[in-house]
Amino acid sequence: MTYRLNDKVTQLTPYEPGTGEFSIRLDANESFLQIPEHILEEMKDSIEKIAFNRYPDPLATECLQAFANVHNLNADHVTAGNGSDELISVIVGGLFQKGDKLLLVDPDFSMYAFYAHVAELEVVRLSKSKDYIIDPEDLVETALQNNCRGILFSNPCNPTSQGMPREDLIRVLDRLPDTLVIADEAYMDFWDQSVMDLVEEYPQLLVLRTCSKAFGAAALRLGFAVAGPMITTAIRSLKSPYNVNSLTQAAATALLRHPQCLKKGLAKILASRDELYGRLQELKDSSLNQQLKIEYLLKPKTNFVLVRFHDNVEIYDMLKDKGILVRCFPRFMRITAGSPEENRALLQTLMNYAEGLI
Ligand SMILES: *Cc1c(COP(=O)(O)O)cnc(C)c1O
């Protein structure tokens, strides 16, 4: 055998999401809501009308317009992707060149470093503060000192649930006119500090959004890149022509044409998140915490809660044994806000554990 894989791929392994049978999945920041029946009916109707022998609309025009209407944007500033994940890949692979420096923050979404690695970029990392805050001055200084071509971070952040306020990000943009600033706003529906409206004013700004979290449509695989004309033309030129299939375009258009429903769903998720956070805070302040040992809990700006137990792995394994899957990181645990019943089951299991019943 003479064929050998190149070095950069031999280090990689296929992505493995949490597998196995779990009655409660609070590990992937998905929405716990089902899409309402009347919207499902509209999706079915529009899918039936698809010309399956034809390629999809390369720009997903109707879908873009529906998304733009939800957020009061100009559809000319939006590009659709096969999940925002595909857009991250296209952007990191296409708007940078081999050896370019990309500034990432730590901790942050792990896919950024993965795509940077595949594109053979040099990653520069800035550690966040103890409370997982990014200091805008530090970010600017690090970018300038290292001659970074771009900055990429999630806002608000997965996995920390914290975020950079709009005013801070504007300061960064004012200081770095020559640096591509990519704000992944996958969770910004849960917070109110978006910079999407600034893409004309700041041509170096690129914002990513997704239908996978607040809109409850992770199965569709649909994300959006929002940017000024220069970057939008570049992304549209770089992406593969038929990246968003006709079924997704049809279904998403039907969904996005119901902004009131999306708003109602969002309110339910926020209520669940606040309930989960509040109850964990109560546990932390109660006598049960002598056993549970919650050390740290952050007020979230996302649909998940970051919590640190003294022994995250032990608690993670215990929950897993009880059919509840959350996401465990070395320094903390990430718990997605579930349905009221799912949250109750999680909290009850934690209480049972603290009382020595497990
Ligand atoms: C979930 C998530 C995404 C992925 O979105 P898709 O549109 O489903 O690909 C992107 N960025 C962050 C930070 C996420 O947590």
mmCIF file of C-alpha atoms and ligand atoms in Angstrom:
data_model
loop_
_atom_site.group_PDB
_atom_site.id
_atom_site.type_symbol
_atom_site.label_atom_id
_atom_site.label_comp_id
_atom_site.label_asym_id
_atom_site.label_seq_id
_atom_site.Cartn_x
_atom_site.Cartn_y
_atom_site.Cartn_z
ATOM 1 C CA MET A 1 0.000 0.000 0.000
ATOM 2 C CA THR A 2 1.500 3.295 -1.016
ATOM 3 C CA TYR A 3 -1.284 5.797 -0.347
ATOM 4 C CA ARG A 4 -0.857 7.685 2.895
ATOM 5 C CA LEU A 5 -3.218 10.187 4.496
ATOM 6 C CA ASN A 6 -1.792 13.635 5.107
ATOM 7 C CA ASP A 7 -0.719 14.537 8.633
ATOM 8 C CA LYS A 8 -3.573 16.899 9.400
ATOM 9 C CA VAL A 9 -6.245 14.233 8.899
ATOM 10 C CA THR A 10 -4.502 11.383 10.689
ATOM 11 C CA GLN A 11 -4.910 13.317 13.948
ATOM 12 C CA LEU A 12 -8.695 13.546 13.510
ATOM 13 C CA THR A 13 -11.542 11.248 14.541
ATOM 14 C CA PRO A 14 -15.185 11.283 13.377
ATOM 15 C CA TYR A 15 -17.510 13.528 15.392
ATOM 16 C CA GLU A 16 -19.413 11.532 17.968
ATOM 17 C CA PRO A 17 -22.394 13.094 19.647
ATOM 18 C CA GLY A 18 -23.675 11.531 22.863
ATOM 19 C CA THR A 19 -25.066 8.157 21.818
ATOM 20 C CA GLY A 20 -27.159 5.531 23.529
ATOM 21 C CA GLU A 21 -30.670 5.432 24.907
ATOM 22 C CA PHE A 22 -31.457 8.276 27.258
ATOM 23 C CA SER A 23 -34.943 9.173 28.354
ATOM 24 C CA ILE A 24 -33.848 12.765 28.897
ATOM 25 C CA ARG A 25 -31.363 14.530 26.640
ATOM 26 C CA LEU A 26 -30.101 17.840 27.938
ATOM 27 C CA ASP A 27 -26.717 17.631 26.247
ATOM 28 C CA ALA A 28 -26.947 19.388 22.871
ATOM 29 C CA ASN A 29 -28.718 22.709 23.540
ATOM 30 C CA GLU A 30 -31.632 21.713 21.338
ATOM 31 C CA SER A 31 -35.100 23.135 21.861
ATOM 32 C CA PHE A 32 -37.473 20.880 23.801
ATOM 33 C CA LEU A 33 -40.460 22.124 21.793
ATOM 34 C CA GLN A 34 -42.164 20.442 18.876
ATOM 35 C CA ILE A 35 -43.065 22.523 15.854
ATOM 36 C CA PRO A 36 -46.824 23.314 16.042
ATOM 37 C CA GLU A 37 -49.141 21.097 14.001
ATOM 38 C CA HIS A 38 -50.415 23.858 11.704
ATOM 39 C CA ILE A 39 -46.842 24.767 10.695
ATOM 40 C CA LEU A 40 -46.031 21.099 10.095
ATOM 41 C CA GLU A 41 -49.025 21.005 7.758
ATOM 42 C CA GLU A 42 -47.703 23.997 5.835
ATOM 43 C CA MET A 43 -44.276 22.360 5.647
ATOM 44 C CA LYS A 44 -45.814 19.211 4.191
ATOM 45 C CA ASP A 45 -47.792 21.208 1.635
ATOM 46 C CA SER A 46 -44.740 23.087 0.424
ATOM 47 C CA ILE A 47 -42.581 19.952 0.339
ATOM 48 C CA GLU A 48 -45.175 18.280 -1.877
ATOM 49 C CA LYS A 49 -44.788 21.095 -4.397
ATOM 50 C CA ILE A 50 -41.022 20.624 -4.783
ATOM 51 C CA ALA A 51 -39.729 19.726 -8.238
ATOM 52 C CA PHE A 52 -37.574 16.843 -7.011
ATOM 53 C CA ASN A 53 -35.854 16.399 -10.372
ATOM 54 C CA ARG A 54 -34.470 19.965 -10.164
ATOM 55 C CA TYR A 55 -31.572 21.377 -8.194
ATOM 56 C CA PRO A 56 -32.476 23.706 -5.334
ATOM 57 C CA ASP A 57 -32.424 27.502 -5.533
ATOM 58 C CA PRO A 58 -28.702 28.189 -4.913
ATOM 59 C CA LEU A 59 -29.431 31.320 -2.891
ATOM 60 C CA ALA A 60 -32.458 29.936 -1.009
ATOM 61 C CA THR A 61 -34.160 33.213 -1.872
ATOM 62 C CA GLU A 62 -37.535 32.674 -0.174
ATOM 63 C CA CYS A 63 -35.938 31.284 2.911
ATOM 64 C CA LEU A 64 -33.504 34.215 3.124
ATOM 65 C CA GLN A 65 -36.343 36.686 2.759
ATOM 66 C CA ALA A 66 -38.368 34.979 5.491
ATOM 67 C CA PHE A 67 -35.331 35.023 7.817
ATOM 68 C CA ALA A 68 -34.589 38.659 6.947
ATOM 69 C CA ASN A 69 -38.200 39.589 7.769
ATOM 70 C CA VAL A 70 -37.986 37.934 11.192
ATOM 71 C CA HIS A 71 -35.009 40.117 12.091
ATOM 72 C CA ASN A 72 -35.747 43.224 10.038
ATOM 73 C CA LEU A 73 -32.683 42.725 7.870
ATOM 74 C CA ASN A 74 -31.904 43.307 4.230
ATOM 75 C CA ALA A 75 -31.916 39.849 2.580
ATOM 76 C CA ASP A 76 -29.028 41.010 0.369
ATOM 77 C CA HIS A 77 -26.849 40.815 3.477
ATOM 78 C CA VAL A 78 -27.694 37.188 4.227
ATOM 79 C CA THR A 79 -26.314 33.865 2.970
ATOM 80 C CA ALA A 80 -27.885 30.521 3.874
ATOM 81 C CA GLY A 81 -25.797 27.530 4.860
ATOM 82 C CA ASN A 82 -26.256 23.840 5.599
ATOM 83 C CA GLY A 83 -26.255 24.654 9.292
ATOM 84 C CA SER A 84 -24.082 27.486 10.536
ATOM 85 C CA ASP A 85 -21.493 24.759 10.919
ATOM 86 C CA GLU A 86 -21.087 24.634 7.138
ATOM 87 C CA LEU A 87 -20.772 28.419 7.048
ATOM 88 C CA ILE A 88 -18.029 28.334 9.681
ATOM 89 C CA SER A 89 -16.199 25.805 7.526
ATOM 90 C CA VAL A 90 -16.628 27.911 4.357
ATOM 91 C CA ILE A 91 -15.589 31.120 6.115
ATOM 92 C CA VAL A 92 -12.581 29.728 7.963
ATOM 93 C CA GLY A 93 -11.472 27.803 4.878
ATOM 94 C CA GLY A 94 -12.130 30.549 2.344
ATOM 95 C CA LEU A 95 -11.625 33.965 3.930
ATOM 96 C CA PHE A 96 -8.244 33.012 5.346
ATOM 97 C CA GLN A 97 -5.088 31.575 3.850
ATOM 98 C CA LYS A 98 -2.826 28.879 5.131
ATOM 99 C CA GLY A 99 -0.712 30.247 7.989
ATOM 100 C CA ASP A 100 -2.998 33.212 8.699
ATOM 101 C CA LYS A 101 -3.527 33.889 12.369
ATOM 102 C CA LEU A 102 -7.015 33.434 13.744
ATOM 103 C CA LEU A 103 -7.774 34.639 17.248
ATOM 104 C CA LEU A 104 -10.005 32.323 19.293
ATOM 105 C CA VAL A 105 -11.003 32.663 22.932
ATOM 106 C CA ASP A 106 -10.889 29.957 25.544
ATOM 107 C CA PRO A 107 -13.181 28.293 26.432
ATOM 108 C CA ASP A 108 -15.385 28.465 23.342
ATOM 109 C CA PHE A 109 -17.155 26.274 20.735
ATOM 110 C CA SER A 110 -14.719 23.505 19.814
ATOM 111 C CA MET A 111 -15.542 23.452 16.092
ATOM 112 C CA TYR A 112 -13.674 26.729 15.503
ATOM 113 C CA ALA A 113 -10.289 25.202 16.262
ATOM 114 C CA PHE A 114 -11.217 22.130 14.232
ATOM 115 C CA TYR A 115 -11.935 24.122 11.045
ATOM 116 C CA ALA A 116 -8.881 26.301 11.668
ATOM 117 C CA HIS A 117 -6.784 23.160 11.862
ATOM 118 C CA VAL A 118 -8.202 21.803 8.595
ATOM 119 C CA ALA A 119 -7.548 25.162 6.899
ATOM 120 C CA GLU A 120 -3.987 25.116 8.285
ATOM 121 C CA LEU A 121 -4.390 28.415 10.107
ATOM 122 C CA GLU A 122 -2.350 29.408 13.094
ATOM 123 C CA VAL A 123 -4.600 29.699 16.133
ATOM 124 C CA VAL A 124 -3.884 32.395 18.696
ATOM 125 C CA ARG A 125 -5.790 31.935 21.953
ATOM 126 C CA LEU A 126 -6.940 34.404 24.542
ATOM 127 C CA SER A 127 -8.086 32.976 27.865
ATOM 128 C CA LYS A 128 -11.250 34.376 29.337
ATOM 129 C CA SER A 129 -11.361 35.746 32.868
ATOM 130 C CA LYS A 130 -12.342 33.554 35.799
ATOM 131 C CA ASP A 131 -15.984 34.533 35.224
ATOM 132 C CA TYR A 132 -15.691 33.717 31.518
ATOM 133 C CA ILE A 133 -15.818 37.333 30.436
ATOM 134 C CA ILE A 134 -13.837 38.562 27.422
ATOM 135 C CA ASP A 135 -12.122 41.852 28.093
ATOM 136 C CA PRO A 136 -12.524 43.872 24.866
ATOM 137 C CA GLU A 137 -9.201 45.664 25.398
ATOM 138 C CA ASP A 138 -7.395 42.350 25.830
ATOM 139 C CA LEU A 139 -9.029 41.058 22.676
ATOM 140 C CA VAL A 140 -7.965 44.104 20.644
ATOM 141 C CA GLU A 141 -4.425 44.074 22.041
ATOM 142 C CA THR A 142 -3.988 40.353 21.437
ATOM 143 C CA ALA A 143 -5.251 40.703 17.868
ATOM 144 C CA LEU A 144 -2.933 43.636 17.149
ATOM 145 C CA GLN A 145 0.157 42.220 18.825
ATOM 146 C CA ASN A 146 -0.157 38.913 16.992
ATOM 147 C CA ASN A 147 -1.180 40.416 13.691
ATOM 148 C CA CYS A 148 -4.364 38.336 13.563
ATOM 149 C CA ARG A 149 -6.361 38.294 10.314
ATOM 150 C CA GLY A 150 -9.541 37.466 12.144
ATOM 151 C CA ILE A 151 -11.356 36.856 15.423
ATOM 152 C CA LEU A 152 -14.027 34.208 15.856
ATOM 153 C CA PHE A 153 -16.087 33.659 18.992
ATOM 154 C CA SER A 154 -19.588 32.679 20.044
ATOM 155 C CA ASN A 155 -21.734 35.402 21.582
ATOM 156 C CA PRO A 156 -23.337 34.520 23.869
ATOM 157 C CA CYS A 157 -20.893 31.707 24.346
ATOM 158 C CA ASN A 158 -21.322 27.971 24.120
ATOM 159 C CA PRO A 159 -20.289 26.483 26.562
ATOM 160 C CA THR A 160 -19.998 29.270 29.151
ATOM 161 C CA SER A 161 -23.493 30.855 28.735
ATOM 162 C CA GLN A 162 -21.922 34.310 29.141
ATOM 163 C CA GLY A 163 -21.592 37.007 26.510
ATOM 164 C CA MET A 164 -19.958 40.189 25.319
ATOM 165 C CA PRO A 165 -22.260 43.225 25.483
ATOM 166 C CA ARG A 166 -22.908 45.015 22.197
ATOM 167 C CA GLU A 167 -21.118 48.163 23.375
ATOM 168 C CA ASP A 168 -17.925 46.185 24.019
ATOM 169 C CA LEU A 169 -18.080 44.555 20.607
ATOM 170 C CA ILE A 170 -18.566 47.942 18.953
ATOM 171 C CA ARG A 171 -15.397 49.125 20.698
ATOM 172 C CA VAL A 172 -13.570 46.111 19.262
ATOM 173 C CA LEU A 173 -14.884 46.864 15.765
ATOM 174 C CA ASP A 174 -13.865 50.517 16.030
ATOM 175 C CA ARG A 175 -10.344 49.522 17.024
ATOM 176 C CA LEU A 176 -9.890 46.753 14.432
ATOM 177 C CA PRO A 177 -11.014 47.995 11.018
ATOM 178 C CA ASP A 178 -8.624 45.597 9.242
ATOM 179 C CA THR A 179 -9.575 42.437 11.117
ATOM 180 C CA LEU A 180 -12.416 40.090 10.187
ATOM 181 C CA VAL A 181 -14.619 39.897 13.287
ATOM 182 C CA ILE A 182 -16.908 36.861 13.276
ATOM 183 C CA ALA A 183 -19.591 36.809 15.968
ATOM 184 C CA ASP A 184 -21.379 33.458 16.135
ATOM 185 C CA GLU A 185 -24.782 34.459 17.500
ATOM 186 C CA ALA A 186 -26.220 30.929 17.606
ATOM 187 C CA TYR A 187 -27.741 31.778 21.020
ATOM 188 C CA MET A 188 -28.441 35.488 20.554
ATOM 189 C CA ASP A 189 -32.195 34.846 20.323
ATOM 190 C CA PHE A 190 -31.936 34.282 24.083
ATOM 191 C CA TRP A 191 -30.146 37.589 24.709
ATOM 192 C CA ASP A 192 -30.580 41.110 23.355
ATOM 193 C CA GLN A 193 -27.088 42.230 22.376
ATOM 194 C CA SER A 194 -26.996 41.340 18.678
ATOM 195 C CA VAL A 195 -24.801 43.295 16.278
ATOM 196 C CA MET A 196 -26.552 42.011 13.128
ATOM 197 C CA ASP A 197 -27.849 45.492 12.373
ATOM 198 C CA LEU A 198 -24.280 46.847 12.142
ATOM 199 C CA VAL A 199 -23.014 44.884 9.152
ATOM 200 C CA GLU A 200 -23.327 47.819 6.741
ATOM 201 C CA GLU A 201 -21.573 50.184 9.097
ATOM 202 C CA TYR A 202 -18.728 47.715 9.772
ATOM 203 C CA PRO A 203 -17.670 45.922 6.559
ATOM 204 C CA GLN A 204 -15.298 43.665 8.530
ATOM 205 C CA LEU A 205 -18.157 42.261 10.653
ATOM 206 C CA LEU A 206 -19.700 38.856 10.009
ATOM 207 C CA VAL A 207 -22.532 37.473 12.140
ATOM 208 C CA LEU A 208 -23.712 33.844 12.193
ATOM 209 C CA ARG A 209 -27.197 32.706 13.173
ATOM 210 C CA THR A 210 -28.935 29.332 13.182
ATOM 211 C CA CYS A 211 -32.373 27.698 13.134
ATOM 212 C CA SER A 212 -31.054 24.905 15.363
ATOM 213 C CA LYS A 213 -31.472 26.424 18.810
ATOM 214 C CA ALA A 214 -34.200 28.967 19.592
ATOM 215 C CA PHE A 215 -36.197 28.099 16.451
ATOM 216 C CA GLY A 216 -36.293 24.414 17.381
ATOM 217 C CA ALA A 217 -35.302 23.128 13.937
ATOM 218 C CA ALA A 218 -31.898 21.461 14.367
ATOM 219 C CA ALA A 219 -33.024 18.662 12.032
ATOM 220 C CA LEU A 220 -33.322 21.080 9.101
ATOM 221 C CA ARG A 221 -29.647 22.036 9.110
ATOM 222 C CA LEU A 222 -30.000 25.713 8.330
ATOM 223 C CA GLY A 223 -27.812 28.612 9.351
ATOM 224 C CA PHE A 224 -27.257 32.140 8.116
ATOM 225 C CA ALA A 225 -24.273 34.424 7.616
ATOM 226 C CA VAL A 226 -25.094 38.116 7.888
ATOM 227 C CA ALA A 227 -22.550 40.580 6.521
ATOM 228 C CA GLY A 228 -22.065 43.655 4.355
ATOM 229 C CA PRO A 229 -21.923 43.402 0.531
ATOM 230 C CA MET A 230 -18.192 42.660 0.207
ATOM 231 C CA ILE A 231 -18.138 39.692 2.582
ATOM 232 C CA THR A 232 -21.567 38.445 1.486
ATOM 233 C CA THR A 233 -20.422 38.269 -2.135
ATOM 234 C CA ALA A 234 -17.279 36.441 -1.007
ATOM 235 C CA ILE A 235 -19.231 33.835 0.990
ATOM 236 C CA ARG A 236 -21.745 33.313 -1.785
ATOM 237 C CA SER A 237 -18.811 32.770 -4.167
ATOM 238 C CA LEU A 238 -17.054 30.343 -1.812
ATOM 239 C CA LYS A 239 -19.964 28.131 -0.811
ATOM 240 C CA SER A 240 -20.943 25.099 -2.847
ATOM 241 C CA PRO A 241 -23.750 26.110 -5.221
ATOM 242 C CA TYR A 242 -26.578 23.914 -3.904
ATOM 243 C CA ASN A 243 -25.629 23.803 -0.256
ATOM 244 C CA VAL A 244 -29.164 24.060 1.149
ATOM 245 C CA ASN A 245 -31.491 21.367 -0.174
ATOM 246 C CA SER A 246 -35.037 22.040 -1.390
ATOM 247 C CA LEU A 247 -36.732 20.225 1.513
ATOM 248 C CA THR A 248 -34.929 22.379 4.035
ATOM 249 C CA GLN A 249 -35.663 25.552 2.083
ATOM 250 C CA ALA A 250 -39.364 24.717 1.855
ATOM 251 C CA ALA A 251 -39.764 23.647 5.473
ATOM 252 C CA ALA A 252 -37.745 26.558 6.862
ATOM 253 C CA THR A 253 -39.647 29.117 4.801
ATOM 254 C CA ALA A 254 -42.920 27.804 6.258
ATOM 255 C CA LEU A 255 -41.465 27.978 9.785
ATOM 256 C CA LEU A 256 -39.896 31.425 9.452
ATOM 257 C CA ARG A 257 -43.151 32.870 8.166
ATOM 258 C CA HIS A 258 -44.570 32.466 11.669
ATOM 259 C CA PRO A 259 -42.568 34.927 13.752
ATOM 260 C CA GLN A 260 -45.278 35.054 16.431
ATOM 261 C CA CYS A 261 -44.995 31.293 16.944
ATOM 262 C CA LEU A 262 -41.217 31.552 17.122
ATOM 263 C CA LYS A 263 -41.590 34.269 19.752
ATOM 264 C CA LYS A 264 -43.968 32.153 21.829
ATOM 265 C CA GLY A 265 -41.589 29.200 21.672
ATOM 266 C CA LEU A 266 -38.702 31.413 22.689
ATOM 267 C CA ALA A 267 -40.643 32.658 25.724
ATOM 268 C CA LYS A 268 -41.279 29.059 26.803
ATOM 269 C CA ILE A 269 -37.594 28.178 26.499
ATOM 270 C CA LEU A 270 -36.582 31.270 28.473
ATOM 271 C CA ALA A 271 -39.082 30.376 31.219
ATOM 272 C CA SER A 272 -37.649 26.854 31.363
ATOM 273 C CA ARG A 273 -34.112 28.207 31.497
ATOM 274 C CA ASP A 274 -34.961 30.626 34.318
ATOM 275 C CA GLU A 275 -36.695 27.835 36.237
ATOM 276 C CA LEU A 276 -33.705 25.510 35.861
ATOM 277 C CA TYR A 277 -31.248 28.203 36.885
ATOM 278 C CA GLY A 278 -33.391 29.312 39.827
ATOM 279 C CA ARG A 279 -33.821 25.788 41.149
ATOM 280 C CA LEU A 280 -30.112 25.022 40.847
ATOM 281 C CA GLN A 281 -29.393 28.238 42.718
ATOM 282 C CA GLU A 282 -31.786 27.130 45.478
ATOM 283 C CA LEU A 283 -30.015 23.785 45.694
ATOM 284 C CA LYS A 284 -26.672 25.540 45.883
ATOM 285 C CA ASP A 285 -27.930 27.698 48.773
ATOM 286 C CA SER A 286 -29.531 24.777 50.607
ATOM 287 C CA SER A 287 -28.104 22.291 53.092
ATOM 288 C CA LEU A 288 -28.170 19.652 50.333
ATOM 289 C CA ASN A 289 -25.178 21.381 48.808
ATOM 290 C CA GLN A 290 -22.954 19.795 51.456
ATOM 291 C CA GLN A 291 -23.317 16.588 49.434
ATOM 292 C CA LEU A 292 -23.974 18.046 46.002
ATOM 293 C CA LYS A 293 -21.078 20.524 46.175
ATOM 294 C CA ILE A 294 -22.138 23.001 43.525
ATOM 295 C CA GLU A 295 -19.178 25.371 43.476
ATOM 296 C CA TYR A 296 -20.204 27.679 40.740
ATOM 297 C CA LEU A 297 -23.340 28.600 38.815
ATOM 298 C CA LEU A 298 -23.619 31.392 36.274
ATOM 299 C CA LYS A 299 -26.677 33.436 35.362
ATOM 300 C CA PRO A 300 -27.148 32.341 31.754
ATOM 301 C CA LYS A 301 -27.754 34.356 28.604
ATOM 302 C CA THR A 302 -28.456 31.162 26.656
ATOM 303 C CA ASN A 303 -30.859 28.170 26.723
ATOM 304 C CA PHE A 304 -28.455 26.212 28.911
ATOM 305 C CA VAL A 305 -26.882 26.585 32.303
ATOM 306 C CA LEU A 306 -23.235 26.281 33.219
ATOM 307 C CA VAL A 307 -22.673 24.717 36.606
ATOM 308 C CA ARG A 308 -19.595 23.382 38.330
ATOM 309 C CA PHE A 309 -19.853 20.581 40.836
ATOM 310 C CA HIS A 310 -16.884 19.684 42.950
ATOM 311 C CA ASP A 311 -16.880 16.387 41.083
ATOM 312 C CA ASN A 312 -18.429 16.969 37.665
ATOM 313 C CA VAL A 313 -17.572 13.514 36.344
ATOM 314 C CA GLU A 314 -19.177 11.701 39.266
ATOM 315 C CA ILE A 315 -22.409 13.696 38.936
ATOM 316 C CA TYR A 316 -22.354 13.283 35.155
ATOM 317 C CA ASP A 317 -22.030 9.483 35.449
ATOM 318 C CA MET A 318 -24.724 9.339 38.112
ATOM 319 C CA LEU A 319 -27.167 11.284 35.889
ATOM 320 C CA LYS A 320 -26.243 9.097 32.930
ATOM 321 C CA ASP A 321 -27.049 5.966 34.939
ATOM 322 C CA LYS A 322 -30.480 7.467 35.572
ATOM 323 C CA GLY A 323 -31.080 8.041 31.860
ATOM 324 C CA ILE A 324 -30.310 11.767 31.890
ATOM 325 C CA LEU A 325 -27.628 12.968 29.504
ATOM 326 C CA VAL A 326 -25.936 16.333 30.043
ATOM 327 C CA ARG A 327 -22.626 17.613 28.708
ATOM 328 C CA CYS A 328 -19.544 17.259 30.840
ATOM 329 C CA PHE A 329 -16.454 19.449 30.380
ATOM 330 C CA PRO A 330 -13.270 19.186 32.407
ATOM 331 C CA ARG A 331 -14.024 22.313 34.415
ATOM 332 C CA PHE A 332 -17.842 22.377 34.463
ATOM 333 C CA MET A 333 -21.097 20.881 33.284
ATOM 334 C CA ARG A 334 -23.476 22.259 30.673
ATOM 335 C CA ILE A 335 -27.171 21.518 31.109
ATOM 336 C CA THR A 336 -29.689 22.411 28.408
ATOM 337 C CA ALA A 337 -33.026 23.773 29.591
ATOM 338 C CA GLY A 338 -35.555 21.014 28.976
ATOM 339 C CA SER A 339 -39.315 20.723 29.235
ATOM 340 C CA PRO A 340 -40.747 21.401 32.720
ATOM 341 C CA GLU A 341 -40.976 17.625 33.286
ATOM 342 C CA GLU A 342 -37.387 17.054 32.152
ATOM 343 C CA ASN A 343 -36.088 19.822 34.399
ATOM 344 C CA ARG A 344 -38.041 18.405 37.317
ATOM 345 C CA ALA A 345 -36.633 14.907 36.727
ATOM 346 C CA LEU A 346 -33.090 16.286 36.599
ATOM 347 C CA LEU A 347 -33.506 18.310 39.801
ATOM 348 C CA GLN A 348 -35.207 15.428 41.604
ATOM 349 C CA THR A 349 -32.332 13.121 40.652
ATOM 350 C CA LEU A 350 -29.811 15.649 41.973
ATOM 351 C CA MET A 351 -31.775 15.931 45.230
ATOM 352 C CA ASN A 352 -32.022 12.153 45.590
ATOM 353 C CA TYR A 353 -28.279 11.923 45.097
ATOM 354 C CA ALA A 354 -27.656 14.623 47.707
ATOM 355 C CA GLU A 355 -29.925 12.807 50.172
ATOM 356 C CA GLY A 356 -27.994 9.597 49.682
ATOM 357 C CA LEU A 357 -30.880 7.813 47.965
ATOM 358 C CA ILE A 358 -28.777 6.998 44.900
HETATM 359 C C1 LIG B 1 -25.119 24.757 17.988
HETATM 360 C C2 LIG B 1 -24.087 25.728 17.575
HETATM 361 C C3 LIG B 1 -23.843 25.990 16.232
HETATM 362 C C4 LIG B 1 -24.317 25.047 15.189
HETATM 363 O O1 LIG B 1 -25.360 25.475 14.519
HETATM 364 P P1 LIG B 1 -25.888 24.656 13.267
HETATM 365 O O2 LIG B 1 -26.602 25.736 12.544
HETATM 366 O O3 LIG B 1 -26.783 23.600 13.826
HETATM 367 O O4 LIG B 1 -24.750 24.099 12.497
HETATM 368 C C5 LIG B 1 -22.955 26.994 15.886
HETATM 369 N N1 LIG B 1 -22.302 27.682 16.843
HETATM 370 C C6 LIG B 1 -22.482 27.428 18.136
HETATM 371 C C7 LIG B 1 -21.715 28.190 19.138
HETATM 372 C C8 LIG B 1 -23.369 26.430 18.540
HETATM 373 O O5 LIG B 1 -23.489 26.122 19.830
#
